[in-house]
mmCIF file of C-alpha atoms and ligand atoms in Angstrom:
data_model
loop_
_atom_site.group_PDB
_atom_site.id
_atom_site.type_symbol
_atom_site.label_atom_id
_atom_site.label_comp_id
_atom_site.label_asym_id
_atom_site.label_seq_id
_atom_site.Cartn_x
_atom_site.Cartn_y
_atom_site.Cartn_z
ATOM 1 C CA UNK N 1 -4.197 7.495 19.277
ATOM 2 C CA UNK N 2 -1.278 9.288 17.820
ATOM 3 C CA UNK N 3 1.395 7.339 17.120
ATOM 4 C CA UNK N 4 3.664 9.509 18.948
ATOM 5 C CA UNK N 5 2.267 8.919 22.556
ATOM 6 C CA UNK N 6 2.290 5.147 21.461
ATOM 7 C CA UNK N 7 5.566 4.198 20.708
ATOM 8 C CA UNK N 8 7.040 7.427 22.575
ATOM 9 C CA UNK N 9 11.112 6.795 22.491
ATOM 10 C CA UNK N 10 10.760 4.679 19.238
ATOM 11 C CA UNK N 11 8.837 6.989 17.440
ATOM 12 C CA UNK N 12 11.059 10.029 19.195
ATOM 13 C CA UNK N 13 14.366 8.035 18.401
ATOM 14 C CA UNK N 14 13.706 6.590 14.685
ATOM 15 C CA UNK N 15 15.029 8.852 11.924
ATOM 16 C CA UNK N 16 13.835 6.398 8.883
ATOM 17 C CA UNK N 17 10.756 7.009 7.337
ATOM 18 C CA UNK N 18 9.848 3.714 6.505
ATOM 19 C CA UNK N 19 9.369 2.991 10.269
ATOM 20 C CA UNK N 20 7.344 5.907 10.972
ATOM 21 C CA UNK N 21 4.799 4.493 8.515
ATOM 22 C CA UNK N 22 4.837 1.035 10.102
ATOM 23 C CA UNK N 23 4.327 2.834 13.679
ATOM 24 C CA UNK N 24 1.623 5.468 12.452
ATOM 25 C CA UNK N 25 -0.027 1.877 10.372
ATOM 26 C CA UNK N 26 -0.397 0.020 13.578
ATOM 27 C CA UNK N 27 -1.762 2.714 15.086
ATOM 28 C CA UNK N 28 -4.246 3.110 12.520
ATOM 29 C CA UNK N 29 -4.924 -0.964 12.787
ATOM 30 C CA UNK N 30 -4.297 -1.274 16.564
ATOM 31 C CA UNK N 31 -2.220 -3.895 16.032
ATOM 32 C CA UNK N 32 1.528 -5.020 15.884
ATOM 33 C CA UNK N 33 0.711 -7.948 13.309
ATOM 34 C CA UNK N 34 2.606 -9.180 10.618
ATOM 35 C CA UNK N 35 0.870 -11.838 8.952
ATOM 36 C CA UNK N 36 3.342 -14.319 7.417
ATOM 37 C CA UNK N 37 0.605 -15.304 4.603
ATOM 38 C CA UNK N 38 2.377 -18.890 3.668
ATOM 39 C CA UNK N 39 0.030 -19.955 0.916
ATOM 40 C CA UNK N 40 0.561 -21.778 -1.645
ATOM 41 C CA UNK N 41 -1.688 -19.882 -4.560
ATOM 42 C CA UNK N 42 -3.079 -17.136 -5.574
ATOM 43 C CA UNK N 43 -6.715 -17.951 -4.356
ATOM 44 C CA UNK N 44 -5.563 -18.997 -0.971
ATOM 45 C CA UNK N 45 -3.380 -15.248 -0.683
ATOM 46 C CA UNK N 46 -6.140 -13.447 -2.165
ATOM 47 C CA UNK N 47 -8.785 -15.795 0.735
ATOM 48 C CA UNK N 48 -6.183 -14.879 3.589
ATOM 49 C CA UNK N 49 -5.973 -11.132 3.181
ATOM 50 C CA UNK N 50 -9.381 -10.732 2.772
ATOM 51 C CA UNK N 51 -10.294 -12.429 6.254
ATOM 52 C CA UNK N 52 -7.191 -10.963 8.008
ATOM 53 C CA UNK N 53 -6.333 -7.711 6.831
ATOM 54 C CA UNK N 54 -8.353 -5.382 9.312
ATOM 55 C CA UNK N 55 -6.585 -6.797 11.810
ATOM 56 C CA UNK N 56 -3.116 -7.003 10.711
ATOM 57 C CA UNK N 57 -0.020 -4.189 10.137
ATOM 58 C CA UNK N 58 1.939 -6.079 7.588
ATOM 59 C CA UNK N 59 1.966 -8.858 5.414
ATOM 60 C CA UNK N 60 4.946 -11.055 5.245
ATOM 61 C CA UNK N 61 5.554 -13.019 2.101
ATOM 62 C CA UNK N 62 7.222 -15.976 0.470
ATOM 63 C CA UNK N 63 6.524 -15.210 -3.139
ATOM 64 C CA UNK N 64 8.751 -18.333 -4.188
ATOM 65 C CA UNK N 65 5.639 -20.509 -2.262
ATOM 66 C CA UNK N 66 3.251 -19.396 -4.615
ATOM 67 C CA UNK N 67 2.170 -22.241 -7.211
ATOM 68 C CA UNK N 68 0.203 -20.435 -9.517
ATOM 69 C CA UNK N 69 2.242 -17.324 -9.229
ATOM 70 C CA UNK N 70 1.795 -14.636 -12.110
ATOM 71 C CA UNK N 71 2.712 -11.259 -12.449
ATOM 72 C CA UNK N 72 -0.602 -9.953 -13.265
ATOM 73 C CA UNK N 73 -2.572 -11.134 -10.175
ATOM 74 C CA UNK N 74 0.688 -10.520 -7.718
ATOM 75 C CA UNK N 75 -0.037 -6.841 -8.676
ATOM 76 C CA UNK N 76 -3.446 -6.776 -8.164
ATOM 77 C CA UNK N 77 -2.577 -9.068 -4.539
ATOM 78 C CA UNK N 78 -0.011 -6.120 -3.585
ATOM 79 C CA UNK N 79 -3.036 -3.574 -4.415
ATOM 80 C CA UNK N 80 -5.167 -5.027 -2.365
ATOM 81 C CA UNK N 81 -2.895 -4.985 0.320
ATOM 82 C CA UNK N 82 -1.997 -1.560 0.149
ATOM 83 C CA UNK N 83 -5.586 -0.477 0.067
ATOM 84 C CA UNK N 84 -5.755 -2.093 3.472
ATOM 85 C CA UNK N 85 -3.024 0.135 4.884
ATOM 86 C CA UNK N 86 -0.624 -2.913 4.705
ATOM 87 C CA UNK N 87 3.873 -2.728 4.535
ATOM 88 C CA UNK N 88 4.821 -5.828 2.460
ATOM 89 C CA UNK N 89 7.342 -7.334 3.458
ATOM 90 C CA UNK N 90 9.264 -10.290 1.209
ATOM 91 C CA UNK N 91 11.136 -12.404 3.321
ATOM 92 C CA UNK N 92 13.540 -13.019 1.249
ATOM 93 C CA UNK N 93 16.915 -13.739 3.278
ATOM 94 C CA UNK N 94 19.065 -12.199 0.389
ATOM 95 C CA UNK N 95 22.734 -12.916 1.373
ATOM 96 C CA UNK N 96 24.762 -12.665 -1.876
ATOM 97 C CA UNK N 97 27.455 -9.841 -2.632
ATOM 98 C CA UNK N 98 25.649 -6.508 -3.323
ATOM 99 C CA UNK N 99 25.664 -6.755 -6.970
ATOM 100 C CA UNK N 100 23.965 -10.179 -7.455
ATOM 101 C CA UNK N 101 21.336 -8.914 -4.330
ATOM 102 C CA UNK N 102 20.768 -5.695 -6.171
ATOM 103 C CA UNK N 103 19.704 -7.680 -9.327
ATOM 104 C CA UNK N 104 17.678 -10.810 -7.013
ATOM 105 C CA UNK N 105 15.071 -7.382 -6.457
ATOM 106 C CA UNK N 106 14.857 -7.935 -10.342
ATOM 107 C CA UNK N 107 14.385 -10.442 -12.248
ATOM 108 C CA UNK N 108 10.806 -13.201 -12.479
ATOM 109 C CA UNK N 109 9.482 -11.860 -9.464
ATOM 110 C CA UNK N 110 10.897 -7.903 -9.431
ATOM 111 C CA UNK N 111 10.557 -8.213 -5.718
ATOM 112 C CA UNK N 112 12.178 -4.102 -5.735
ATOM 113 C CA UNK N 113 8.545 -2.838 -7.390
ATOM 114 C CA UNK N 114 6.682 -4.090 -4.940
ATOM 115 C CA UNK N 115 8.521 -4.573 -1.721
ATOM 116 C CA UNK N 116 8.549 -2.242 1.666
ATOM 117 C CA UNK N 117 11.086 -4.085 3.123
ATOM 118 C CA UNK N 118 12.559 -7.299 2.917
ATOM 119 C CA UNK N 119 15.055 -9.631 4.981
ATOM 120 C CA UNK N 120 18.706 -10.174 4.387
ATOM 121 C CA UNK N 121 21.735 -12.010 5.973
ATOM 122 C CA UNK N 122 24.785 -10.063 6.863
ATOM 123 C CA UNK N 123 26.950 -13.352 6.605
ATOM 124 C CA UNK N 124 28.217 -12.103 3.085
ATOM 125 C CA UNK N 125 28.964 -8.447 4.248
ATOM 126 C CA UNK N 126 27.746 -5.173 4.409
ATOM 127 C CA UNK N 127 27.787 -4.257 0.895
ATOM 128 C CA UNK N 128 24.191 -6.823 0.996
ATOM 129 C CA UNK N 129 22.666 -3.854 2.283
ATOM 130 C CA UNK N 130 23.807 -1.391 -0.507
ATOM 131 C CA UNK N 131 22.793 -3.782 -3.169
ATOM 132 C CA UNK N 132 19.183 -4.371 -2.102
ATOM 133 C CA UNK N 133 18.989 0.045 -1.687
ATOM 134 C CA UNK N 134 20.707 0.740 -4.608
ATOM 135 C CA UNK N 135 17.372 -1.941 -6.145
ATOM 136 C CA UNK N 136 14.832 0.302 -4.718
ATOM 137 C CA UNK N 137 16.303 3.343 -6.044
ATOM 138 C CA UNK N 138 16.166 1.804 -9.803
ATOM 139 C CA UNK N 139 12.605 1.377 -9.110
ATOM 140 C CA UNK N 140 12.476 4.991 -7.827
ATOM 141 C CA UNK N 141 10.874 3.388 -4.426
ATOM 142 C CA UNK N 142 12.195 3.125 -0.766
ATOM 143 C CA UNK N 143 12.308 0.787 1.300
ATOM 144 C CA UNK N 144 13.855 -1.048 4.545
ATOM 145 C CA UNK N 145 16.220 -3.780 5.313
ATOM 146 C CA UNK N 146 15.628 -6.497 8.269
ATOM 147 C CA UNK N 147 18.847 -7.967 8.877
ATOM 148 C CA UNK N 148 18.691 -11.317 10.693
ATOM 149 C CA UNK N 149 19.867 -10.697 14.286
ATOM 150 C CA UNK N 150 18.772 -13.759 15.389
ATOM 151 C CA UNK N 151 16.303 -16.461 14.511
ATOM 152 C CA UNK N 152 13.212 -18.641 15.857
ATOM 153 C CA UNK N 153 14.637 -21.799 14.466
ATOM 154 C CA UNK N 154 16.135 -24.767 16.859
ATOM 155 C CA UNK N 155 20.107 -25.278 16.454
ATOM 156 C CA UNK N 156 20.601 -22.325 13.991
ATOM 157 C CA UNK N 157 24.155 -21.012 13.575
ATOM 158 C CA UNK N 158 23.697 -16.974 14.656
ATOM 159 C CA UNK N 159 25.827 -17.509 17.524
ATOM 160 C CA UNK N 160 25.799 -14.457 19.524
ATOM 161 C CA UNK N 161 29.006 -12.684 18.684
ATOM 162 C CA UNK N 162 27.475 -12.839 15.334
ATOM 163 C CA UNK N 163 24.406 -11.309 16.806
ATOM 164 C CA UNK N 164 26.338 -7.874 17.922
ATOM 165 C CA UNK N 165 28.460 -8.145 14.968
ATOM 166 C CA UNK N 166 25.124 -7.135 12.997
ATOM 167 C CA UNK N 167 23.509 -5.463 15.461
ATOM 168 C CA UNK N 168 27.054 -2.876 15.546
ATOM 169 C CA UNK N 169 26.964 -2.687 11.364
ATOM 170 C CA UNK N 170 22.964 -2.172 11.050
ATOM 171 C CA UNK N 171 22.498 -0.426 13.804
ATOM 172 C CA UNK N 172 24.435 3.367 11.950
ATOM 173 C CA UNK N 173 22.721 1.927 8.696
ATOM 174 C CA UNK N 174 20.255 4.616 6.930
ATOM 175 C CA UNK N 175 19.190 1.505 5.027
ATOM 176 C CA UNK N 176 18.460 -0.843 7.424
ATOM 177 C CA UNK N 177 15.147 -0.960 8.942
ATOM 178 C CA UNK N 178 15.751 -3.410 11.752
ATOM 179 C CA UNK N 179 16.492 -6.460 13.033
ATOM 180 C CA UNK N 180 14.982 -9.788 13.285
ATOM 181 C CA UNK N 181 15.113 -11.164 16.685
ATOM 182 C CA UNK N 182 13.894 -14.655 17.940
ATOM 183 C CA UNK N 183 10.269 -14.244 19.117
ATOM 184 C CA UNK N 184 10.648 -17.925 20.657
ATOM 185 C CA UNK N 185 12.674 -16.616 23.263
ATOM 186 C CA UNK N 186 11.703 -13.210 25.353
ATOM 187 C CA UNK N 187 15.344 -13.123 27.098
ATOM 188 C CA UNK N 188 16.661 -13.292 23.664
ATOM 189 C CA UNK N 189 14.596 -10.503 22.306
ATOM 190 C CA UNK N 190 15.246 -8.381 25.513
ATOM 191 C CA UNK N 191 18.853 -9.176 25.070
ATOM 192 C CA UNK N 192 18.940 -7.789 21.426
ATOM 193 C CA UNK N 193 17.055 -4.552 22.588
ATOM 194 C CA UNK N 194 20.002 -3.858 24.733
ATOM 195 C CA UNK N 195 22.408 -4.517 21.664
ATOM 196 C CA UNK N 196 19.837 -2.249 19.443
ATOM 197 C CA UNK N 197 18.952 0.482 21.345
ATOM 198 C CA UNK N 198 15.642 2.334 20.829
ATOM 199 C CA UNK N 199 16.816 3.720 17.098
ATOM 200 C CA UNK N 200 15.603 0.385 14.952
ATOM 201 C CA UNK N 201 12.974 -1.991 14.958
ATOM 202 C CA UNK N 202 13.066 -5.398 16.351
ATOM 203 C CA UNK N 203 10.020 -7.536 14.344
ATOM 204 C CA UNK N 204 10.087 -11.579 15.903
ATOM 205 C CA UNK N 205 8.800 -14.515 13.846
ATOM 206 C CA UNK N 206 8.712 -17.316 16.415
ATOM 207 C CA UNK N 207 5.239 -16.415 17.979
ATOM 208 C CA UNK N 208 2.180 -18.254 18.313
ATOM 209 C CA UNK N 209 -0.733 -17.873 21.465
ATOM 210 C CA UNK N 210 0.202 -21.620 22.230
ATOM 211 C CA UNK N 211 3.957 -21.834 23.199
ATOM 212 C CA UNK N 212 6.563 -24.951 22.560
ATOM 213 C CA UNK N 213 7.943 -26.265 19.766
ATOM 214 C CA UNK N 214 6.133 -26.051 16.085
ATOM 215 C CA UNK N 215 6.923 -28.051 12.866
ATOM 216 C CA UNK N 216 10.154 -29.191 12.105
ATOM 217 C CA UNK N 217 11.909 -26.839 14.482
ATOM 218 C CA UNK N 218 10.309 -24.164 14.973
ATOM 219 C CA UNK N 219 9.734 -22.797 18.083
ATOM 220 C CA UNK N 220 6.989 -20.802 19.588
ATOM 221 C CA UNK N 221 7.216 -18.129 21.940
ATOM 222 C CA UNK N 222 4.229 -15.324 23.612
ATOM 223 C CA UNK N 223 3.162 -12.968 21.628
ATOM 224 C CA UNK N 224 2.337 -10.529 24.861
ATOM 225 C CA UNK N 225 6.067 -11.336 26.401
ATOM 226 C CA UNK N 226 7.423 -11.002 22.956
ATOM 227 C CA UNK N 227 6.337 -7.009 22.754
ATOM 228 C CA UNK N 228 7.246 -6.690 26.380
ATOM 229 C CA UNK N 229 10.937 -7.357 25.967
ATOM 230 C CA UNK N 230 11.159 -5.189 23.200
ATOM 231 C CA UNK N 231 9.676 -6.400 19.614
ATOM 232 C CA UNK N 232 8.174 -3.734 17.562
ATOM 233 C CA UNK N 233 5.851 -6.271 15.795
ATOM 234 C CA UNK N 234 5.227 -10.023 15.907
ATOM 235 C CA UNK N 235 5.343 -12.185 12.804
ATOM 236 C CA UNK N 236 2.149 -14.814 13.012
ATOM 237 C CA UNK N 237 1.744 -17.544 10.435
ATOM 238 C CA UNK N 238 0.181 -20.676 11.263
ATOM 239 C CA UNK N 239 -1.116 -19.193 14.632
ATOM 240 C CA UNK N 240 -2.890 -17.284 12.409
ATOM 241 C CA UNK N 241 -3.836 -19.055 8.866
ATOM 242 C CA UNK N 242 -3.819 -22.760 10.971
ATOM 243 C CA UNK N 243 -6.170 -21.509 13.332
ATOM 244 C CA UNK N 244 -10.174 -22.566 12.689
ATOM 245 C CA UNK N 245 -10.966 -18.765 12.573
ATOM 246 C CA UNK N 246 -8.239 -16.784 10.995
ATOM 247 C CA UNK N 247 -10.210 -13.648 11.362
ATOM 248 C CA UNK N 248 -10.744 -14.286 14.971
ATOM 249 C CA UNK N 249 -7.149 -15.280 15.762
ATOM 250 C CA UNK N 250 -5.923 -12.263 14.234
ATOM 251 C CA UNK N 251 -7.729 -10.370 15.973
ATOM 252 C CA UNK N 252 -7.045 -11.981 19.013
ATOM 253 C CA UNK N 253 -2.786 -11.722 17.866
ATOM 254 C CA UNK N 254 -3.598 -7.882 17.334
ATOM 255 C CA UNK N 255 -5.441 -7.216 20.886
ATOM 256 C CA UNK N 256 -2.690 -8.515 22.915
ATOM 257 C CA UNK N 257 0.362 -6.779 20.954
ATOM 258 C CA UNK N 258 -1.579 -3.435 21.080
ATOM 259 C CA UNK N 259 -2.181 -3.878 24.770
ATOM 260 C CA UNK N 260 1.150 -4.768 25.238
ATOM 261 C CA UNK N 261 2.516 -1.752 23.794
ATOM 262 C CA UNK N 262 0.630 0.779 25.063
ATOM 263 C CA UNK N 263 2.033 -0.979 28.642
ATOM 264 C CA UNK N 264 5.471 -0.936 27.635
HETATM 265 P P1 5BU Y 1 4.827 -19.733 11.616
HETATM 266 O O1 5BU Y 1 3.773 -20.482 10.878
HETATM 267 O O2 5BU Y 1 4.277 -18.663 12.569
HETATM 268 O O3 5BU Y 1 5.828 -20.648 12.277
HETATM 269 O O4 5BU Y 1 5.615 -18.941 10.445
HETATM 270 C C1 5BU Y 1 6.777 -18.215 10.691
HETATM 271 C C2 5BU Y 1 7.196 -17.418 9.484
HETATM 272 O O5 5BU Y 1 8.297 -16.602 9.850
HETATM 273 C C3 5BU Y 1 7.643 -18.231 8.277
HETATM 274 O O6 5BU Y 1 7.210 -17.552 7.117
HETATM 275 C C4 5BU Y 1 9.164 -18.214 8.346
HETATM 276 O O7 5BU Y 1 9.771 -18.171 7.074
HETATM 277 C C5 5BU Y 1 9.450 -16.908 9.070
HETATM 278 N N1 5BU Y 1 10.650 -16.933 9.932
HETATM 279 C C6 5BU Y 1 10.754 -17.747 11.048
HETATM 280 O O8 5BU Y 1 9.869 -18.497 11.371
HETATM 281 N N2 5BU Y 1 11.890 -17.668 11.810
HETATM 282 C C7 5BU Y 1 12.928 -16.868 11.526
HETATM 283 O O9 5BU Y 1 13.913 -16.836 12.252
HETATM 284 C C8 5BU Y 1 12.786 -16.055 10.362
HETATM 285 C C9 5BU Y 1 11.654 -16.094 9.606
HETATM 286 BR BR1 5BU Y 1 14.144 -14.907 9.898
#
């Protein structure tokens, strides 16, 4: 299917390129799956994206997680990934000034050579933004900002004034990508759809196929539901990489946010 007559007014209404790949990927992949691959070395990332991959659109990392970490295999990792039609996508949560940000893409892990898009908080500004752009240009690369909206996690401080605060400053942003909205919660991601409008992405963490609360305050919402109020692509860890079968679960995670979007 083309993406067009997919995501019809996001695909009509989005004017960054970035998210034109990510639409035209999960087409390709029939799926709305990022995986959030939480490992904790190389073997295990290397183990995970080889089950998963078919059935996933991106691949969400923590590349501070990663025991054995080295820059060698981290290459051949982000390879991989992008022979399997993949966005990576560190979740960083930069929220310095714009200078320091712009130099946190450098550095051990030179997060700007390898990066599609990455998260950031919008608590120190909007210059947070600039920094983390100005990072991919150095590396003569593009790529996308998620600013946190909102998140999955119990008692957390993103009040929502602070919510349309960001949502009003990202929203006229060429550099921002999206927003993260709380997956745990489909009145809260239909709520921030309103605030967004069709122009950006909304991407939830917060999802797993069985509901409730997780570990240490995380909370679970649908996946289906989740897509249905408005998120662009659901962010699955443990529902995935905790499940018996990863392959099968992510599979399963991709058949019902492709079937929800084509009914949205
Ligand atoms: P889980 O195993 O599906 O609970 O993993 C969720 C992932 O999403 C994990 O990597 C978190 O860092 C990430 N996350 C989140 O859970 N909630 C948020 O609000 C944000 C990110 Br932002």
């Amino acid at each position: 299917m083309e993406a067009r007559d997919a995501w019809k007014v996001r695909w009509e209404t989005s004017t960054l390129p970035m998210a034109k790949t990510f639409m035209e990927v999960a087409c390709r992949k029939k799926s709305l799956v990022c995986l959030a691959a939480d490992k904790y070395t190389m073997n295990e990332m290397f183990d995970l994206l080889n089950s998963v991959g078919s059935s996933i659109a991106a691949l969400k990392t923590h590349v501070d997680l990663i025991s054995d970490w080295n820059q060698d295999e981290w290459i051949r990792f982000c390879m991989l990934a992008q022979e399997m039609d993949l966005l990576i996508f560190e979740d960083r949560k930069f929220a310095d000034i714009g200078k320091i940000s712009r130099k946190q893409m450098g550095g051990i892990y030179n997060i700007k050579e390898w990066s599609d898009l990455v998260t950031a908080h919008l608590i120190s500004g909007p210059d947070v933004v600039d920094g983390l752009q100005a990072a991919w240009s150095d590396a003569s690369r593009e790529g996308g900002v998620l600013l946190l909206a909102q998140m999955s996690s119990r008692g957390n401080l993103l009040t929502p004034d602070y919510t349309s605060t960001v949502v009003e400053a990202g929203r006229a942003h060429p550099g921002v990508f999206g927003f993260i909205g709380n997956g745990s919660n489909a009145n809260s991601v239909r709520e921030l759809r309103t605030m967004v409008g069709d122009g950006k992405m909304i991407w939830t963490p917060g999802v797993n196929i069985a509901t409730g609360d997780g570990e240490m305050g995380q909370r679970y919402g649908d996946p289906y539901e989740a897509v249905m109020a408005g998120s662009d692509c659901i962010i699955v860890g443990s529902g995935i990489h905790g499940a018996e079968n990863p392959a099968e679960a992510a599979a399963a995670y991709a058949e019902i946010s492709w079937k929800a979007l084509l009914e949205r």
